[in-house]
CSV table of C-alpha atoms in Angstrom, one decimal:
chain,number,residue,atom,x,y,z
A,1,MET,CA,0.1,0.1,-0.1
A,2,ALA,CA,3.0,2.4,0.3
A,3,VAL,CA,2.9,3.5,-3.3
A,4,GLU,CA,-1.0,4.1,-3.4
A,5,GLU,CA,-0.7,6.0,0.2
A,6,GLU,CA,1.9,8.1,-1.3
A,7,ASN,CA,0.0,8.9,-4.4
A,8,MET,CA,-3.0,9.8,-2.7
A,9,SER,CA,-1.3,11.9,0.0
A,10,ALA,CA,0.8,13.8,-2.5
A,11,PRO,CA,-0.9,16.5,-5.2
A,12,THR,CA,-2.4,14.6,-7.9
A,13,LEU,CA,-4.5,15.6,-11.0
A,14,THR,CA,-7.7,14.0,-9.6
A,15,PRO,CA,-10.6,15.6,-11.4
A,16,GLU,CA,-13.4,17.1,-9.5
A,17,GLY,CA,-16.3,14.7,-9.8
A,18,TYR,CA,-14.2,11.7,-9.9
A,19,ARG,CA,-15.7,8.5,-8.6
A,20,TYR,CA,-13.7,5.3,-7.1
A,21,ARG,CA,-12.7,2.7,-9.6
A,22,VAL,CA,-12.4,-0.7,-8.6
A,23,ALA,CA,-9.2,-0.7,-10.6
A,24,GLU,CA,-7.4,1.7,-8.2
A,25,SER,CA,-6.1,-1.2,-6.3
A,26,SER,CA,-4.5,-2.8,-9.4
A,27,VAL,CA,-3.0,0.5,-10.7
A,28,ALA,CA,-1.4,0.9,-7.1
A,29,ARG,CA,-0.2,-2.7,-6.8
A,30,VAL,CA,1.4,-2.3,-10.4
A,31,VAL,CA,3.4,0.7,-10.0
A,32,ARG,CA,4.9,-0.5,-7.1
A,33,THR,CA,7.2,-2.5,-9.2
A,34,ALA,CA,6.6,-1.7,-13.0
A,35,ARG,CA,8.4,1.2,-14.5
A,36,ALA,CA,5.5,2.2,-16.5
A,37,LEU,CA,1.9,1.1,-16.6
A,38,LEU,CA,-0.2,1.0,-19.8
A,39,ILE,CA,-4.1,1.4,-19.2
A,40,GLU,CA,-6.0,0.0,-21.9
A,41,GLY,CA,-9.7,0.3,-22.7
A,42,PRO,CA,-12.5,1.6,-24.9
A,43,LYS,CA,-13.0,5.4,-25.5
A,44,GLY,CA,-14.9,6.8,-22.9
A,45,CYS,CA,-14.5,4.4,-19.9
A,46,GLY,CA,-12.6,6.6,-17.7
A,47,LYS,CA,-8.8,5.8,-18.3
A,48,THR,CA,-7.8,9.4,-18.3
A,49,TRP,CA,-9.5,10.1,-15.1
A,50,LEU,CA,-8.2,7.0,-13.4
A,51,ALA,CA,-4.5,7.8,-14.5
A,52,LYS,CA,-4.9,11.3,-13.1
A,53,ARG,CA,-6.1,10.1,-9.9
A,54,PHE,CA,-2.3,8.9,-9.5
A,55,ALA,CA,-0.1,11.2,-11.9
A,56,ARG,CA,1.7,14.2,-10.9
A,57,SER,CA,2.1,15.4,-14.2
A,58,GLU,CA,0.7,14.9,-17.8
A,59,VAL,CA,0.7,15.4,-21.6
A,60,LEU,CA,-2.6,15.0,-23.2
A,61,LEU,CA,-2.0,14.1,-26.7
A,62,ASP,CA,-5.4,14.2,-28.0
A,63,GLN,CA,-6.2,17.6,-26.5
A,64,ASP,CA,-3.0,19.5,-27.0
A,65,PRO,CA,-2.0,20.0,-30.6
A,66,GLY,CA,1.5,21.7,-29.6
A,67,ALA,CA,2.4,18.5,-27.3
A,68,LEU,CA,1.3,16.2,-30.4
A,69,ALA,CA,3.5,18.0,-32.7
A,70,LEU,CA,6.5,18.1,-30.2
A,71,ALA,CA,5.9,14.2,-29.5
A,72,ARG,CA,6.0,13.6,-33.2
A,73,ALA,CA,9.2,15.5,-33.6
A,74,GLU,CA,11.2,14.8,-30.2
A,75,PRO,CA,9.4,12.1,-28.5
A,76,HIS,CA,11.7,12.1,-25.6
A,77,ARG,CA,10.9,15.8,-24.7
A,78,VAL,CA,7.3,14.9,-23.6
A,79,LEU,CA,8.6,12.6,-21.2
A,80,ASP,CA,10.0,15.3,-18.8
A,81,GLY,CA,7.8,16.1,-15.8
A,82,GLU,CA,7.1,15.0,-12.2
A,83,THR,CA,6.6,11.4,-12.0
A,84,LEU,CA,4.2,9.7,-12.2
A,85,ARG,CA,3.8,11.1,-15.7
A,86,LEU,CA,0.6,10.7,-17.6
A,87,ILE,CA,1.0,10.2,-21.3
A,88,ASP,CA,-2.7,10.0,-22.6
A,89,GLU,CA,-3.5,8.5,-26.1
A,90,TRP,CA,0.1,7.7,-26.3
A,91,GLN,CA,-0.9,5.5,-29.5
A,92,LEU,CA,-1.2,8.7,-31.6
A,93,VAL,CA,2.7,8.8,-31.4
A,94,PRO,CA,3.9,5.2,-32.0
A,95,ALA,CA,7.6,6.3,-31.5
A,96,LEU,CA,6.7,7.1,-28.0
A,97,TRP,CA,6.7,3.5,-27.2
A,98,GLY,CA,10.5,3.2,-27.7
A,99,ALA,CA,11.2,6.7,-26.0
A,100,VAL,CA,9.3,5.3,-22.7
A,101,ARG,CA,11.1,2.1,-23.0
A,102,GLY,CA,14.5,3.9,-23.1
A,103,ALA,CA,13.6,6.5,-20.3
A,104,CYS,CA,12.6,3.5,-18.0
A,105,ASP,CA,15.9,1.7,-18.6
A,106,ALA,CA,17.8,5.0,-18.0
A,107,ARG,CA,15.9,5.9,-14.8
A,108,ALA,CA,15.8,2.3,-13.6
A,109,ARG,CA,13.0,3.2,-11.2
A,110,PRO,CA,9.3,2.0,-10.6
A,111,GLY,CA,6.5,4.3,-11.1
A,112,GLN,CA,7.8,6.5,-14.0
A,113,PHE,CA,5.0,6.8,-16.4
A,114,ILE,CA,1.3,5.7,-16.9
A,115,LEU,CA,0.3,5.6,-20.6
A,116,THR,CA,-3.4,5.2,-21.6
A,117,GLY,CA,-4.6,4.1,-25.0
A,118,SER,CA,-8.1,3.4,-26.6
A,119,ALA,CA,-6.7,1.3,-29.2
A,120,THR,CA,-4.1,-1.4,-29.2
A,121,PRO,CA,-1.3,-1.2,-31.9
A,122,ALA,CA,-0.2,-4.1,-33.9
A,123,ASP,CA,2.0,-6.5,-31.7
A,124,ASP,CA,5.2,-5.6,-34.0
A,125,LEU,CA,5.2,-2.1,-32.5
A,126,THR,CA,4.8,-3.3,-28.7
A,127,ARG,CA,6.4,-6.5,-28.8
A,128,HIS,CA,9.8,-5.3,-27.4
A,129,SER,CA,8.4,-4.2,-24.0
A,130,GLY,CA,11.4,-5.6,-21.8
A,131,ALA,CA,10.6,-7.4,-18.5
A,132,LEU,CA,9.4,-5.2,-15.8
A,133,ARG,CA,9.4,-2.2,-18.0
A,134,VAL,CA,5.5,-1.9,-18.9
A,135,GLN,CA,2.8,-3.6,-17.4
A,136,ARG,CA,-0.9,-3.5,-18.9
A,137,LEU,CA,-4.1,-3.3,-17.2
A,138,ARG,CA,-7.6,-3.3,-19.0
A,139,LEU,CA,-10.0,-0.9,-17.7
A,140,ARG,CA,-13.8,-1.4,-18.5
A,141,PRO,CA,-16.7,0.6,-18.1
A,142,MET,CA,-17.8,1.2,-14.5
A,143,SER,CA,-19.5,-1.8,-12.7
A,144,LEU,CA,-22.7,-1.7,-10.5
A,145,ALA,CA,-20.7,-1.2,-7.4
A,146,GLU,CA,-18.9,1.6,-9.0
A,147,ARG,CA,-22.0,3.4,-10.0
A,148,GLY,CA,-23.6,3.1,-6.8
A,149,LEU,CA,-26.3,0.7,-7.7
A,150,SER,CA,-24.8,-2.5,-5.9
A,151,SER,CA,-24.8,-2.9,-2.1
A,152,ALA,CA,-21.2,-4.9,-2.7
A,153,GLU,CA,-22.1,-7.0,0.3
A,154,VAL,CA,-21.2,-10.1,-1.6
A,155,SER,CA,-17.5,-9.7,-2.3
A,156,ILE,CA,-15.8,-11.6,-4.9
A,157,ALA,CA,-12.8,-11.9,-3.1
A,158,GLY,CA,-14.6,-13.3,-0.2
A,159,LEU,CA,-16.2,-15.7,-2.2
A,160,LEU,CA,-12.9,-16.9,-3.5
A,161,ARG,CA,-11.9,-17.2,0.3
A,162,GLY,CA,-14.8,-19.3,0.8
A,163,GLU,CA,-16.7,-16.7,3.1
A,164,PRO,CA,-20.4,-16.8,3.7
A,165,VAL,CA,-22.9,-15.3,1.6
A,166,VAL,CA,-25.0,-12.9,3.3
A,167,ALA,CA,-26.9,-9.8,2.1
A,168,ASP,CA,-30.3,-8.2,2.4
A,169,PRO,CA,-32.6,-7.3,-0.3
A,170,THR,CA,-31.5,-4.0,-2.3
A,171,GLY,CA,-34.8,-3.0,-3.8
A,172,ARG,CA,-33.6,-3.5,-7.2
A,173,GLY,CA,-34.8,-6.3,-9.5
A,174,VAL,CA,-35.3,-7.0,-13.0
A,175,PRO,CA,-36.7,-3.8,-14.3
A,176,GLU,CA,-33.5,-2.1,-12.7
A,177,ALA,CA,-31.2,-4.7,-14.4
A,178,VAL,CA,-32.7,-4.0,-17.8
A,179,GLU,CA,-32.1,-0.3,-17.2
A,180,ALA,CA,-28.4,-0.9,-16.0
A,181,LEU,CA,-27.7,-3.2,-19.1
A,182,CYS,CA,-29.1,-0.6,-21.3
A,183,ARG,CA,-27.2,2.3,-19.7
A,184,GLY,CA,-23.8,0.6,-19.2
A,185,GLY,CA,-21.0,1.8,-17.2
A,186,TRP,CA,-20.1,4.8,-19.3
A,187,PRO,CA,-18.9,7.6,-16.9
A,188,GLY,CA,-19.8,10.3,-19.1
A,189,LEU,CA,-23.3,9.0,-19.6
A,190,GLY,CA,-24.8,9.7,-16.0
A,191,LEU,CA,-27.8,8.2,-14.3
A,192,ASP,CA,-29.7,11.4,-14.8
A,193,ILE,CA,-29.7,11.2,-18.5
A,194,PRO,CA,-32.7,9.1,-19.9
A,195,VAL,CA,-32.4,5.9,-21.0
A,196,PRO,CA,-33.3,6.5,-24.6
A,197,ASP,CA,-30.8,9.3,-25.0
A,198,VAL,CA,-28.1,6.9,-23.7
A,199,ILE,CA,-29.0,4.4,-26.3
A,200,ARG,CA,-28.8,7.2,-28.7
A,201,ALA,CA,-25.4,8.4,-27.8
A,202,LEU,CA,-24.2,4.6,-27.8
A,203,GLU,CA,-25.5,4.1,-31.4
A,204,SER,CA,-23.5,7.2,-32.3
A,205,TYR,CA,-20.6,5.6,-30.6
A,206,LEU,CA,-20.7,2.5,-32.6
A,207,GLY,CA,-21.2,4.6,-35.6
A,208,GLU,CA,-17.9,6.5,-35.1
A,209,ILE,CA,-16.2,3.1,-34.7
A,210,ALA,CA,-17.6,1.5,-37.9
A,211,ARG,CA,-16.9,4.9,-39.8
A,212,THR,CA,-13.4,5.9,-38.6
A,213,ASP,CA,-11.8,4.0,-35.6
A,214,ILE,CA,-11.8,0.8,-37.1
A,215,ALA,CA,-10.1,1.8,-40.4
A,216,GLN,CA,-7.5,3.9,-38.2
A,217,VAL,CA,-6.5,1.0,-35.8
A,218,ASP,CA,-4.6,-1.0,-38.6
A,219,GLY,CA,-4.7,1.5,-41.5
A,220,VAL,CA,-7.0,-0.8,-43.5
A,221,ALA,CA,-10.2,0.7,-44.9
A,222,ARG,CA,-13.4,-0.9,-43.8
A,223,ASP,CA,-17.0,-0.8,-45.0
A,224,PRO,CA,-19.1,0.9,-42.3
A,225,MET,CA,-22.2,-0.7,-43.2
A,226,ARG,CA,-20.6,-4.2,-43.1
A,227,VAL,CA,-19.0,-3.4,-39.7
A,228,LYS,CA,-22.4,-2.3,-38.3
A,229,ALA,CA,-23.9,-5.4,-39.8
A,230,LEU,CA,-21.3,-7.6,-37.7
A,231,LEU,CA,-21.8,-5.8,-34.6
A,232,ARG,CA,-25.6,-6.6,-35.0
A,233,SER,CA,-24.7,-10.2,-35.5
A,234,LEU,CA,-22.5,-10.2,-32.6
A,235,ALA,CA,-25.2,-8.8,-30.5
A,236,ARG,CA,-27.4,-11.6,-31.5
A,237,ASN,CA,-25.1,-14.0,-30.6
A,238,ILE,CA,-23.8,-12.4,-27.3
A,239,GLY,CA,-22.5,-15.1,-24.8
A,240,THR,CA,-22.5,-17.7,-27.2
A,241,SER,CA,-19.6,-19.5,-29.2
A,242,ALA,CA,-21.0,-18.8,-32.6
A,243,GLY,CA,-18.6,-19.5,-35.5
A,244,LEU,CA,-17.4,-17.2,-38.2
A,245,ASN,CA,-19.8,-18.6,-40.7
A,246,LYS,CA,-22.8,-18.1,-38.5
A,247,LEU,CA,-21.8,-14.7,-37.6
A,248,ALA,CA,-21.2,-13.9,-41.4
A,249,ALA,CA,-24.5,-15.4,-42.3
A,250,GLU,CA,-26.4,-13.4,-39.7
A,251,ALA,CA,-24.8,-10.0,-40.6
A,252,ASN,CA,-27.3,-9.8,-43.4
A,253,SER,CA,-25.1,-7.0,-45.0
A,254,ALA,CA,-25.9,-5.9,-48.5
A,255,SER,CA,-22.3,-6.9,-49.6
A,256,PRO,CA,-22.1,-10.4,-47.9
A,257,LEU,CA,-19.2,-11.1,-45.3
A,258,SER,CA,-16.5,-14.0,-45.8
A,259,ARG,CA,-14.9,-15.7,-42.8
A,260,HIS,CA,-11.7,-14.1,-43.6
A,261,THR,CA,-13.5,-10.5,-43.4
A,262,VAL,CA,-15.5,-11.5,-40.1
A,263,ARG,CA,-11.9,-12.6,-38.6
A,264,ALA,CA,-10.4,-9.3,-39.6
A,265,TYR,CA,-13.2,-7.3,-38.3
A,266,LEU,CA,-13.3,-9.3,-34.9
A,267,ASP,CA,-9.6,-8.6,-34.5
A,268,SER,CA,-9.9,-4.7,-35.1
A,269,LEU,CA,-12.8,-4.4,-32.7
A,270,GLU,CA,-10.9,-6.2,-30.1
A,271,ARG,CA,-7.9,-4.1,-30.6
A,272,LEU,CA,-10.4,-1.2,-30.0
A,273,HIS,CA,-11.7,-2.9,-26.9
A,274,VAL,CA,-15.3,-2.7,-28.2
A,275,ILE,CA,-15.4,-6.8,-27.9
A,276,GLU,CA,-13.9,-8.8,-25.0
A,277,PRO,CA,-14.2,-12.5,-25.8
A,278,LEU,CA,-14.6,-14.8,-23.0
A,279,PRO,CA,-11.9,-17.7,-23.1
A,280,ALA,CA,-12.4,-21.3,-22.1
A,281,TRP,CA,-11.4,-22.4,-18.7
A,282,PRO,CA,-8.2,-24.7,-18.8
A,283,VAL,CA,-9.5,-27.4,-16.4
A,284,HIS,CA,-9.0,-31.1,-15.7
A,285,LEU,CA,-12.1,-33.3,-15.9
A,286,ARG,CA,-12.7,-36.5,-14.4
A,287,SER,CA,-14.3,-37.6,-17.8
A,288,ARG,CA,-13.0,-38.0,-20.9
A,289,SER,CA,-15.6,-35.9,-22.6
A,290,PRO,CA,-14.1,-33.0,-24.4
A,291,LEU,CA,-14.0,-29.6,-23.5
A,292,LEU,CA,-15.4,-26.9,-25.9
A,293,THR,CA,-12.6,-24.4,-26.1
A,294,THR,CA,-14.2,-21.8,-28.6
A,295,LEU,CA,-14.1,-18.3,-27.2
A,296,LYS,CA,-17.6,-16.9,-26.2
A,297,HIS,CA,-18.7,-13.5,-27.6
A,298,HIS,CA,-19.1,-10.5,-25.4
A,299,PHE,CA,-18.8,-6.8,-25.8
A,300,ILE,CA,-16.9,-4.8,-23.3
A,301,ASP,CA,-20.1,-3.6,-22.0
A,302,PRO,CA,-23.5,-5.2,-22.9
A,303,SER,CA,-24.8,-1.7,-23.4
A,304,LEU,CA,-23.2,-1.7,-27.0
A,305,ALA,CA,-25.1,-4.9,-27.9
A,306,VAL,CA,-28.3,-3.1,-26.9
A,307,ALA,CA,-27.4,-0.1,-29.1
A,308,ALA,CA,-26.3,-2.5,-32.1
A,309,LEU,CA,-29.6,-4.0,-31.8
A,310,ARG,CA,-31.5,-0.5,-31.4
A,311,ALA,CA,-33.3,-2.1,-28.6
A,312,GLY,CA,-34.3,-0.6,-25.1
A,313,PRO,CA,-35.9,-1.8,-22.0
A,314,GLU,CA,-39.4,-2.5,-23.4
A,315,ARG,CA,-38.2,-4.6,-26.3
A,316,LEU,CA,-35.9,-6.5,-24.0
A,317,LEU,CA,-38.6,-7.2,-21.4
A,318,ALA,CA,-40.8,-8.6,-24.0
A,319,ASP,CA,-38.2,-10.9,-25.3
A,320,PRO,CA,-36.9,-13.0,-22.4
A,321,GLU,CA,-34.3,-15.1,-24.3
A,322,ALA,CA,-32.5,-12.1,-25.4
A,323,LEU,CA,-32.9,-10.5,-22.4
A,324,GLY,CA,-31.4,-13.6,-20.5
A,325,LEU,CA,-28.2,-13.6,-22.8
A,326,LEU,CA,-27.9,-10.0,-22.3
A,327,PHE,CA,-28.0,-10.2,-18.5
A,328,LYS,CA,-25.5,-12.8,-18.6
A,329,SER,CA,-23.2,-10.5,-20.4
A,330,LEU,CA,-23.8,-7.9,-17.7
A,331,VAL,CA,-22.8,-10.3,-14.9
A,332,ILE,CA,-19.7,-11.2,-16.8
A,333,ARG,CA,-18.6,-7.7,-17.1
A,334,ASP,CA,-19.1,-6.9,-13.4
A,335,LEU,CA,-17.5,-10.5,-12.6
A,336,ARG,CA,-14.6,-9.3,-14.6
A,337,ILE,CA,-14.2,-6.0,-13.0
A,338,TYR,CA,-14.3,-7.5,-9.4
A,339,ALA,CA,-12.3,-10.2,-10.3
A,340,GLN,CA,-9.5,-8.1,-11.3
A,341,ALA,CA,-9.1,-6.4,-8.2
A,342,SER,CA,-8.2,-9.8,-6.6
A,343,ASP,CA,-5.9,-10.6,-9.5
A,344,ALA,CA,-8.2,-13.4,-10.7
A,345,ALA,CA,-9.6,-14.0,-14.1
A,346,VAL,CA,-12.9,-15.2,-15.7
A,347,TYR,CA,-13.6,-18.1,-18.0
A,348,SER,CA,-16.5,-20.1,-19.5
A,349,LEU,CA,-16.6,-23.7,-19.1
A,350,THR,CA,-18.6,-25.9,-21.7
A,351,GLU,CA,-18.2,-29.8,-21.8
A,352,ALA,CA,-19.2,-31.6,-24.8
A,353,GLY,CA,-21.5,-33.8,-22.8
A,354,GLY,CA,-23.7,-30.7,-21.8
A,355,SER,CA,-22.3,-29.7,-18.4
A,356,GLU,CA,-21.6,-26.0,-18.3
A,357,ALA,CA,-21.0,-23.0,-16.1
A,358,ASP,CA,-21.8,-19.3,-17.2
A,359,ALA,CA,-18.5,-18.4,-15.6
A,360,ILE,CA,-15.5,-19.7,-13.7
A,361,VAL,CA,-13.6,-17.1,-11.5
A,362,GLN,CA,-10.1,-18.2,-10.7
A,363,ALA,CA,-7.6,-16.7,-8.6
A,364,ARG,CA,-3.7,-16.6,-9.1
A,365,ASP,CA,-3.2,-19.4,-6.4
A,366,GLY,CA,-5.6,-21.7,-8.2
A,367,GLY,CA,-8.9,-20.9,-6.1
A,368,TRP,CA,-12.1,-21.0,-8.0
A,369,ILE,CA,-16.0,-20.4,-8.0
A,370,ALA,CA,-18.4,-21.4,-10.7
A,371,VAL,CA,-21.4,-19.3,-11.5
A,372,GLU,CA,-24.6,-19.9,-13.2
A,373,VAL,CA,-26.7,-16.6,-14.2
A,374,LYS,CA,-30.3,-16.7,-14.1
A,375,LEU,CA,-32.9,-13.7,-14.6
A,376,GLY,CA,-34.9,-15.0,-11.4
A,377,GLY,CA,-37.5,-17.4,-10.3
A,378,SER,CA,-37.3,-20.4,-8.0
A,379,ASP,CA,-37.4,-22.8,-11.0
A,380,GLN,CA,-34.6,-21.1,-12.6
A,381,ILE,CA,-32.5,-21.0,-9.3
A,382,GLU,CA,-33.2,-24.9,-9.0
A,383,SER,CA,-32.1,-25.4,-12.6
A,384,ALA,CA,-28.8,-23.6,-12.1
A,385,ALA,CA,-28.1,-25.1,-8.8
A,386,ARG,CA,-28.4,-28.8,-10.5
A,387,SER,CA,-26.1,-27.6,-13.4
A,388,LEU,CA,-23.4,-26.2,-10.9
A,389,THR,CA,-23.6,-29.4,-9.0
A,390,ALA,CA,-23.2,-31.2,-12.3
A,391,VAL,CA,-20.3,-29.2,-13.3
A,392,ARG,CA,-18.4,-29.9,-9.9
A,393,ARG,CA,-19.0,-33.7,-10.3
A,394,LYS,CA,-17.0,-33.5,-13.7
A,395,ILE,CA,-14.1,-31.5,-12.3
A,396,ASP,CA,-10.8,-33.4,-11.3
A,397,GLU,CA,-10.9,-31.8,-7.6
A,398,LYS,CA,-7.4,-33.7,-6.9
A,399,LYS,CA,-6.0,-31.5,-9.6
A,400,MET,CA,-8.1,-28.3,-9.7
A,401,GLY,CA,-9.0,-28.2,-5.8
A,402,GLU,CA,-12.5,-28.1,-4.4
A,403,PRO,CA,-14.5,-24.9,-5.4
A,404,ALA,CA,-14.5,-22.1,-2.9
A,405,LYS,CA,-18.2,-21.3,-3.9
A,406,LEU,CA,-20.9,-22.4,-6.2
A,407,LEU,CA,-22.9,-19.6,-7.2
A,408,VAL,CA,-26.3,-18.6,-8.9
A,409,VAL,CA,-26.2,-14.9,-9.5
A,410,THR,CA,-30.0,-13.5,-10.3
A,411,ALA,CA,-31.7,-10.3,-11.5
A,412,ALA,CA,-34.6,-10.7,-9.1
A,413,ASP,CA,-34.3,-8.7,-5.9
A,414,GLY,CA,-34.0,-10.7,-2.5
A,415,TYR,CA,-31.6,-12.0,0.2
A,416,ALA,CA,-28.3,-13.3,-0.8
A,417,TYR,CA,-28.0,-16.8,1.2
A,418,GLN,CA,-26.4,-20.4,1.0
A,419,ARG,CA,-28.7,-23.2,0.0
A,420,PRO,CA,-28.4,-26.7,2.1
A,421,ASP,CA,-26.9,-28.3,-1.0
A,422,GLY,CA,-24.0,-25.6,-0.5
A,423,VAL,CA,-25.0,-23.4,-3.3
A,424,ALA,CA,-25.1,-19.8,-2.6
A,425,VAL,CA,-27.6,-17.4,-4.5
A,426,ALA,CA,-27.1,-13.7,-4.8
A,427,PRO,CA,-28.7,-10.8,-6.6
A,428,LEU,CA,-26.4,-9.1,-9.2
A,429,PHE,CA,-27.1,-5.9,-7.2
A,430,SER,CA,-25.4,-7.3,-4.1
A,431,LEU,CA,-22.0,-8.2,-5.7
A,432,GLY,CA,-18.9,-6.2,-5.3
A,433,PRO,CA,-15.1,-6.7,-5.2
């Protein structure tokens, strides 16, 4: 905590109106040892404000034309300043990567730079990072706890330690969950903005991605209409492992998409942090039944899927199947945010025999929890509990260890509790880091 306490006690650039981010603990942990930290994430998720929370000086390349010109001419000049020094949208001047590496080597001290970027450059630019020079941290849009919508009584860190699941009702249920997934976690789109206006703003956001950002990320011209068509296809298949052929077929673009085109678009959207696939859990099973290792499709925030579909609360409530998939994606987003604070990772688990878990959260020490997500209702909770116990029977616990917790996450309001069969139940609005 020494670096975090030092940064918080010294003058920083924290903007007025800044809200606490779960990732603060991860930033503090990294800058204690790494010479530079790279915060990556989609536009508008709060990367710059989070970095300002720790920085003592800054250069904002997308806002200061003079600094941008200087960086292009003499990259090392913009590195001078009190540390930690924030270099915002560094990828606008790719030569800065080498300049930062050189400065890190020359200074040989941790906590020198924080870089932020909303697009990941090609690997050939950043592959020469060097050990302990630059560490990466992904920032996602805000979780329900960060927006003040969750009581955070059920801690993911506590679940990984096997702690009891106890929480009172929050007064928020399915209607509030639908509104939350339509709004997303975008700091600039406050809770006071009407939901239809938020959705229109996110439609515009995706429009800019399709028109300009996706072409700029790798210098290849893209057809905006085809990009939008693929975004709609991804939204319809959110939380699934739909293959390239299915995504192409469901895009319904005036100009058909090939597998190659879909793969190229997906790569670019991932580098823009618009989508964030959920990887399969590398697990040992008792049975010989094979695991399905295909990535599952998710947007960085499910609100982008809502916007791609031009949907809204009323349409979603009238379509329980689509709502169920989107709600799962909302839970996955928050699990990723909360897990990151515990240095844990989130995976999916699907076994060819039919057993599956919507999410596996695994800590660095190997401890894990299995999660099933349901909108609500006693029948759905019973089904989810049976699924989790079936998954547990398939896991080789001699190699993987026993689960710290089996958890059903629901949209329905109510208490968080543990059932007699050992499966815990918690409303999404009670989860936190």
